Coordinates of C-alpha atoms and ligand atoms in Angstrom, one line a residue:
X1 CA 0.0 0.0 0.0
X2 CA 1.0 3.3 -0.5
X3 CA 0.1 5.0 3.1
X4 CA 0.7 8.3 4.3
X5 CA 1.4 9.6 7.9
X6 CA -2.1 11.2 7.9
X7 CA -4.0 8.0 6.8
X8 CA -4.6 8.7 3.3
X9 CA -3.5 5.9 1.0
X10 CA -3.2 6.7 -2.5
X11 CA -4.9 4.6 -5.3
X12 CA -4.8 6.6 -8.0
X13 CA -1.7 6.8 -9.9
X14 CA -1.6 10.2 -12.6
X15 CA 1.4 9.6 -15.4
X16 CA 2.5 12.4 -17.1
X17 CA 3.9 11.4 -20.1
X18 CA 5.1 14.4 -21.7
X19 CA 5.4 18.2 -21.1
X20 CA 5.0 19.2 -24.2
X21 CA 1.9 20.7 -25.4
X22 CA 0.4 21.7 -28.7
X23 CA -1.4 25.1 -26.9
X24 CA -0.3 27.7 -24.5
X25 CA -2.8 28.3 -22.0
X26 CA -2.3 31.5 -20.0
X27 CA -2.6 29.4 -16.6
X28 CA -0.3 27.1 -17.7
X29 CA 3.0 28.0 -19.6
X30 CA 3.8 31.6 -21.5
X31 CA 2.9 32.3 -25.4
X32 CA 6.8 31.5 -26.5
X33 CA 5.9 27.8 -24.6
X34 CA 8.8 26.5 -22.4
X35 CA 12.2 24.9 -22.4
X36 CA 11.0 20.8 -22.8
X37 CA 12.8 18.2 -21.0
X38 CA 15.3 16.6 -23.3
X39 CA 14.0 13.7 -24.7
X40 CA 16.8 11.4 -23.0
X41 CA 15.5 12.2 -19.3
X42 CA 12.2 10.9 -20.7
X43 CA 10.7 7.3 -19.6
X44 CA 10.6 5.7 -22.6
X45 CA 7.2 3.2 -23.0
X46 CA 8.8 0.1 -21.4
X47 CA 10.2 2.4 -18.6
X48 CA 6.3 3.3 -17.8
X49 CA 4.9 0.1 -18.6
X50 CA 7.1 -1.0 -16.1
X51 CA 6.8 1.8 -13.3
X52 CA 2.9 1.4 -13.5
X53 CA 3.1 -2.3 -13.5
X54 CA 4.8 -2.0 -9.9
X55 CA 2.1 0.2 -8.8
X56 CA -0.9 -2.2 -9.7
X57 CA 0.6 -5.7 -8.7
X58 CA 2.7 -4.5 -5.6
X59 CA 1.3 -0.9 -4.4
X60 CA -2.4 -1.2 -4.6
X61 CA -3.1 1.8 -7.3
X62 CA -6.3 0.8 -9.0
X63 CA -7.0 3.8 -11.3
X64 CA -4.3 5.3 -13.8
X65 CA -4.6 8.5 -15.6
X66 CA -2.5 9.8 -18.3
X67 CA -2.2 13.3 -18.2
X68 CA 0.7 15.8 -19.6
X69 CA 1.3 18.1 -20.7
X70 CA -1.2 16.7 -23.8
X71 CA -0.5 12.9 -23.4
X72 CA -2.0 12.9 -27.6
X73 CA 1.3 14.3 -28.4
X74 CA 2.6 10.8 -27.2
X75 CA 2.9 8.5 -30.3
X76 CA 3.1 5.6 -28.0
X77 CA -0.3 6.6 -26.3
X78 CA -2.2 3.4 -27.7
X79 CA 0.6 0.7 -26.4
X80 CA 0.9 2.1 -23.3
X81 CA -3.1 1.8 -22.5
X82 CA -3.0 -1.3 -23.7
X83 CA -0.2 -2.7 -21.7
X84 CA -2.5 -0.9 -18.6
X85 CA -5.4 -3.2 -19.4
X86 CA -3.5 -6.1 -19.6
X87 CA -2.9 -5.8 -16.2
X88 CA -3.9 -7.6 -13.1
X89 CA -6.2 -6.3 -11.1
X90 CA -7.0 -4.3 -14.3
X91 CA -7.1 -0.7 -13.2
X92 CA -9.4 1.6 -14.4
X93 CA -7.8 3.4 -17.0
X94 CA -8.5 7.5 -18.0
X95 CA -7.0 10.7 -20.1
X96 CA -6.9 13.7 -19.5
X97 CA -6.2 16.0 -22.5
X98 CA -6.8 19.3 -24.6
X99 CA -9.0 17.3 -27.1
X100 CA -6.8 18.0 -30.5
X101 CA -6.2 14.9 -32.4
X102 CA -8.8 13.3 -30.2
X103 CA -10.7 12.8 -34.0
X104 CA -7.9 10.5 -34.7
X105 CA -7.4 8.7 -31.8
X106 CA -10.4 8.5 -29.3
X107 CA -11.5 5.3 -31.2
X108 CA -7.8 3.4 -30.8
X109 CA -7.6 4.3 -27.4
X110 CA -11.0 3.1 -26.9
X111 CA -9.6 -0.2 -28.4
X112 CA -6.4 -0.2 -26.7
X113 CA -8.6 -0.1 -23.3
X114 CA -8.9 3.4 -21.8
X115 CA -12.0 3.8 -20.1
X116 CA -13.1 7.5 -19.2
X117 CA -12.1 10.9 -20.5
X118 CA -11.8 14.4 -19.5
X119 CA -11.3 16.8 -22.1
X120 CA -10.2 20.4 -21.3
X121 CA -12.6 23.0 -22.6
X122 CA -12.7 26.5 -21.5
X123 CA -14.5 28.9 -23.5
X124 CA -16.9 28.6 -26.2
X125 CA -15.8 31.3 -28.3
X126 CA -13.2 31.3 -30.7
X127 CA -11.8 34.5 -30.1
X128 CA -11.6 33.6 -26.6
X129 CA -9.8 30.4 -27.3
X130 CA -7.5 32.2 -29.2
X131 CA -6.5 34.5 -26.5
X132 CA -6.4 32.1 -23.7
X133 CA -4.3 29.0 -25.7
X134 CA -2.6 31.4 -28.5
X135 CA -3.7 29.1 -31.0
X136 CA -6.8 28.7 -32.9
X137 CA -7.9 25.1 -32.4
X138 CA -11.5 25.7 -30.9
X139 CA -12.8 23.5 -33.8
X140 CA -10.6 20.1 -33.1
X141 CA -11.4 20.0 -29.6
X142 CA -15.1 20.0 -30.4
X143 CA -14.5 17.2 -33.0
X144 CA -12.1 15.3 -30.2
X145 CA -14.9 15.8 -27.9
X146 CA -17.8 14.3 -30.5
X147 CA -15.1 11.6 -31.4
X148 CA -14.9 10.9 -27.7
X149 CA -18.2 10.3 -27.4
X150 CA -18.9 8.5 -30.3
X151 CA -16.0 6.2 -29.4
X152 CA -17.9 5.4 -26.3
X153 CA -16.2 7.2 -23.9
X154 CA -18.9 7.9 -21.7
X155 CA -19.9 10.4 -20.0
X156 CA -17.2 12.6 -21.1
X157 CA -16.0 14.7 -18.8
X158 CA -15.0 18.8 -19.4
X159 CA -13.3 20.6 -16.9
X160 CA -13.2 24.3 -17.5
X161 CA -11.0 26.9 -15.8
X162 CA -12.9 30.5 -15.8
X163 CA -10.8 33.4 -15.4
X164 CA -12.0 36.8 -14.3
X165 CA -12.1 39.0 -17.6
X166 CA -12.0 36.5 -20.0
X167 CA -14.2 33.8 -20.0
X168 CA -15.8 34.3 -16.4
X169 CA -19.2 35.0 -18.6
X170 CA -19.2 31.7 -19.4
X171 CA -20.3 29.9 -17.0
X172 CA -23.6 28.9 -18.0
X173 CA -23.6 28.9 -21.6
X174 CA -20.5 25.8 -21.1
X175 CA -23.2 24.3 -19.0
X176 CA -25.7 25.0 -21.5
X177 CA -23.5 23.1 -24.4
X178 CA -22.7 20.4 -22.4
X179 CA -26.2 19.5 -21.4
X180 CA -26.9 20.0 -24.8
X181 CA -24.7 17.1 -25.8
X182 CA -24.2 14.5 -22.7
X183 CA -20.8 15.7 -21.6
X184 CA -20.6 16.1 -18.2
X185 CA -19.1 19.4 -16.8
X186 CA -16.8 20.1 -13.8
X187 CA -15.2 23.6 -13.4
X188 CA -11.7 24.2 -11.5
X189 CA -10.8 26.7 -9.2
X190 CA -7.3 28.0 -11.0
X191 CA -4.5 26.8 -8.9
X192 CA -1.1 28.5 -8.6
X193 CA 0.2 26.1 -11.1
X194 CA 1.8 28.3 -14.1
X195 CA 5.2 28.5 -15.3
X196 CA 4.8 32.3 -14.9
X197 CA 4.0 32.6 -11.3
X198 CA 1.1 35.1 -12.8
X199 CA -2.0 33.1 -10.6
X200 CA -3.2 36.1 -8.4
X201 CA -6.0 34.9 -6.0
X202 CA -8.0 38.3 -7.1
X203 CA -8.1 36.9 -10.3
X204 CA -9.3 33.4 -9.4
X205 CA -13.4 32.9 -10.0
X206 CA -13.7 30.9 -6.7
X207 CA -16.4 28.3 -6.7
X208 CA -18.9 30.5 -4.8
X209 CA -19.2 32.4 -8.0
X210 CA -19.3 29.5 -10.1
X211 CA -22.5 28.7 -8.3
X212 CA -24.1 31.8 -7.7
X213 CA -24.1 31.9 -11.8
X214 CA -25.0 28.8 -12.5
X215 CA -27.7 28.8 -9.9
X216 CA -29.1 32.1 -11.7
X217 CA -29.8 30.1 -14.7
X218 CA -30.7 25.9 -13.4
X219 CA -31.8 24.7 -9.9
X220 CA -28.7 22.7 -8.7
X221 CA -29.3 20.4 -6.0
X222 CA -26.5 18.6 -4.4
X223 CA -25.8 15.2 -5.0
X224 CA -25.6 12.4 -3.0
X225 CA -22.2 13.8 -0.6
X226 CA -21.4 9.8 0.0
X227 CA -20.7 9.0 -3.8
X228 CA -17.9 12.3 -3.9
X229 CA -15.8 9.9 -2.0
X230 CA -12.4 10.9 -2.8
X231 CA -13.1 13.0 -6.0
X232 CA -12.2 16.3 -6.0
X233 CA -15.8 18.1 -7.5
X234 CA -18.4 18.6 -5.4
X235 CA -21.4 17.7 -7.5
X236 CA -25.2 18.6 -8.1
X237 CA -28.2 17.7 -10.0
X238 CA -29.2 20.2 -12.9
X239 CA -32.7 20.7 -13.0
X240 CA -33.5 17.5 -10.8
X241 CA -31.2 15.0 -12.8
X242 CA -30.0 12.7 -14.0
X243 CA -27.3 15.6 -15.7
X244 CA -25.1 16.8 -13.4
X245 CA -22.5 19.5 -13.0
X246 CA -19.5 19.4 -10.6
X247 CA -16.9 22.1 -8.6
X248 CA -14.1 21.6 -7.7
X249 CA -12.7 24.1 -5.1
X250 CA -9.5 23.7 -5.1
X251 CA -8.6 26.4 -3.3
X252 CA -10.9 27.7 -1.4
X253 CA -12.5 24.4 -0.6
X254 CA -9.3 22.0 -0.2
X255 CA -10.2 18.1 -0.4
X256 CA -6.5 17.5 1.2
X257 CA -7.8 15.4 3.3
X258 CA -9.5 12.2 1.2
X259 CA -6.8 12.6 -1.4
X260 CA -6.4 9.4 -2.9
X261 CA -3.2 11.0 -5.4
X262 CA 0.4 10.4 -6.8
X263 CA 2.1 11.3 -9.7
X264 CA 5.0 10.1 -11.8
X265 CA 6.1 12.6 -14.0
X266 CA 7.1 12.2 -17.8
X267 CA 11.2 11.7 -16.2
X268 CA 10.4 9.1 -13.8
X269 CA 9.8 11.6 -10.4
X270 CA 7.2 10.5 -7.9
X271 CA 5.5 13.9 -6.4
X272 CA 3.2 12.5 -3.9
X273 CA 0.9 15.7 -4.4
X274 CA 0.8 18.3 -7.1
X275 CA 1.9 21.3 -5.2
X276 CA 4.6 18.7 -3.5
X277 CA 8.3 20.9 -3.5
X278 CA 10.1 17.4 -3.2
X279 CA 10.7 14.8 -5.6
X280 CA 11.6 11.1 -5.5
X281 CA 13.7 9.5 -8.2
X282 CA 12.2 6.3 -10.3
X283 CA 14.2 6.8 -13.3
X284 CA 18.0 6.8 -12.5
X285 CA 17.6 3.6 -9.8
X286 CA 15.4 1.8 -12.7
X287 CA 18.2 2.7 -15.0
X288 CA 21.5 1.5 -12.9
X289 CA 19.7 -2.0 -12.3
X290 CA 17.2 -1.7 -9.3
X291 CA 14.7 -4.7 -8.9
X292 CA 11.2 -4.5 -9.0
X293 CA 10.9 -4.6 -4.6
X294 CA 13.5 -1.8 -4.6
X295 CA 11.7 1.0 -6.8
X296 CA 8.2 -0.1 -5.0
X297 CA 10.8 0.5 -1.7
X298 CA 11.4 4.1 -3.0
X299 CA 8.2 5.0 -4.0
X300 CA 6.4 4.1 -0.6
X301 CA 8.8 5.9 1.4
X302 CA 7.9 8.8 -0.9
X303 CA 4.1 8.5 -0.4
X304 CA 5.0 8.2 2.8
X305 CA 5.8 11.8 3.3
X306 CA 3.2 13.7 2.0
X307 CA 2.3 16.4 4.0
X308 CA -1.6 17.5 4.9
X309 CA -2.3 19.5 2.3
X310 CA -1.2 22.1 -0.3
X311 CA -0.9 25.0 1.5
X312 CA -2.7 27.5 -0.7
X313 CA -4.2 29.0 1.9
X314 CA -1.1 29.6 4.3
X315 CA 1.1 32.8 4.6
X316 CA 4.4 30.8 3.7
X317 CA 3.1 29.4 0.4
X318 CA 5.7 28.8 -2.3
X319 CA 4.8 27.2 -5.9
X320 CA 6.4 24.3 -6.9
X321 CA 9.4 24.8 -9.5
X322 CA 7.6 22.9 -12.0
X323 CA 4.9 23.7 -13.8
X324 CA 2.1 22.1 -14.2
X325 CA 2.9 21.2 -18.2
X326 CA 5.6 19.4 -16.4
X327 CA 3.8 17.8 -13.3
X328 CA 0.8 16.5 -14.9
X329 CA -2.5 17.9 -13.9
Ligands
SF4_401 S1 -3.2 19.4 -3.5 FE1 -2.0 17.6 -3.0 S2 -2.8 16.6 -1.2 FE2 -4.3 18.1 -2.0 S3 -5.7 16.9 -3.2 FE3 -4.1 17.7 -4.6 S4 -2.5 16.2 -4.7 FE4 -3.8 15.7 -2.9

């Protein structure tokens, strides 16, 4: 098991498998994008294959997500889901991506044996996607999204990120379009993630407001608080059910305290919480010859320290060094 000093054991395993991405969100990395990792520091696809086996047959993670940067960008995406689902106990296997090239792939990935989606969406407008990502790719992540769910990745899952001045007005017409076609929405708090250091709490459209707009517009009513479990959103019926819409808080509503999280990042780092300021190192033991026991050794002790929480909220905050591109959301 992978336990922590608080209780918590962590189930869920989040691989990044590359930092690179094909947009440049403002709360994520600047317009000119970011210095990548060099390729050799990479894990290649046996080296994850590998690392996530050890999770599932000797540290109890049950659920793996590939994140990234945008894990598409990852031409060995479909082998490396399929290696997960040959796996025993077979984990539950998800994505989480930007949605371009999701046209392409969402029915090989659906093959290979991924299970759930969440596809990032955070404005409907093009001009506003332009502005936000510096790149004008509204219409591929609406196909990826109708691939998705044609592909039988269902219910796919949007998360949206609503910035003060630039999409904040958007809050009900993404609920609005998602209803409209099955997806199932969940907005984020923006976290102090971004390779800028820019995130300014001022700026951040806190979940309060999130439901005060949507509440204008739909009668939410909150769902059953014993099937949030561990996840992150808070959820609520729209207009009696069965749609729903979730929040996640967080920052002003920290779920610290079930997290079920740990992340491997795309050079072989354990970070046993995203806004963790220590790192434990896979890779270079893996590489100089360290059995299977010893890496699952390494990666215990490093689960083992996670502290309470992320700190947000506490005078002495500091962001991690890495950005989130190179974390894995
Ligand atoms: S901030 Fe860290 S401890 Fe809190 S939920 Fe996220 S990963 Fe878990």
């Amino acid at each position: 098991m992978l336990a922590d000093a608080y209780g918590r054991v962590a189930t869920d395993l989040r691989v990044s498998l590359t930092d690179r991405c094909n947009l440049r969100c403002s709360y994520c990395m600047p317009p000119e994008g970011l210095d990548w990792l060099p390729k050799p520091t990479l894990l290649t696809d046996d080296e994850v294959a590998r690392l996530v086996r050890i999770g599932v047959e000797r540290l109890g993670i049950t659920e793996v997500r590939y994140t990234g940067g945008e894990p598409l960008l990852r031409r060995g995406l479909p082998g490396i889901v399929a290696r997960t689902a040959e796996l025993h106990p077979r984990p539950e296997i998800s994505l989480t991506t930007n949605g371009i090239g999701l046209d392409r792939l969402a029915g090989p990935l659906r093959a290979a044996g991924l299970d759930r989606i969440n596809v990032s969406l955070d404005t409907l407008r093009p001009d506003v996607f332009r502005s936000l990502s510096h790149r004008d790719r509204l219409g591929d992540v609406l196909a990826g999204l109708a691939a998705a769910a044609a592909a039988g990745l269902v219910p796919v899952k949007v998360n949206a990120v609503l910035m003060r001045g630039l999409n904040e007005g958007e809050t009900a017409p993404l609920l609005r379009f998602c209803l409209e076609h099955g997806y199932e929405l969940r907005f984020i708090e923006q976290m102090p993630l971004d390779a800028q250091h820019g995130w300014r709490r001022e700026n951040m459209v806190t979940a309060e407001e999130i439901l005060d707009a949507l509440s204008a517009e739909f009668t939410l009513t909150p769902d059953d608080p014993q099937a949030r479990g561990s996840a992150p959103a808070e959820r609520f019926l729209v207009g009696g059910g069965p749609a729903r819409v979730g929040v996640i808080g967080s920052v002003t509503r920290p779920f610290c305290g079930a997290c079920d999280r740990v992340r491997l990042t795309a050079d072989g780092q354990v970070r046993n919480c995203l806004f963790a300021r220590e790192e434990s190192n896979l890779r270079d033991p893996m590489r100089s010859g360290a059995d299977d026991e010893e890496l699952a050794g390494i990666w215990r002790r490093a689960v083992a320290a996670k502290l309470p929480g992320h700190g947000i909220n506490d005078p002495g905050f500091l962001q991690p060094s890495r950005p989130m591109s190179a974390i894995g959301g």
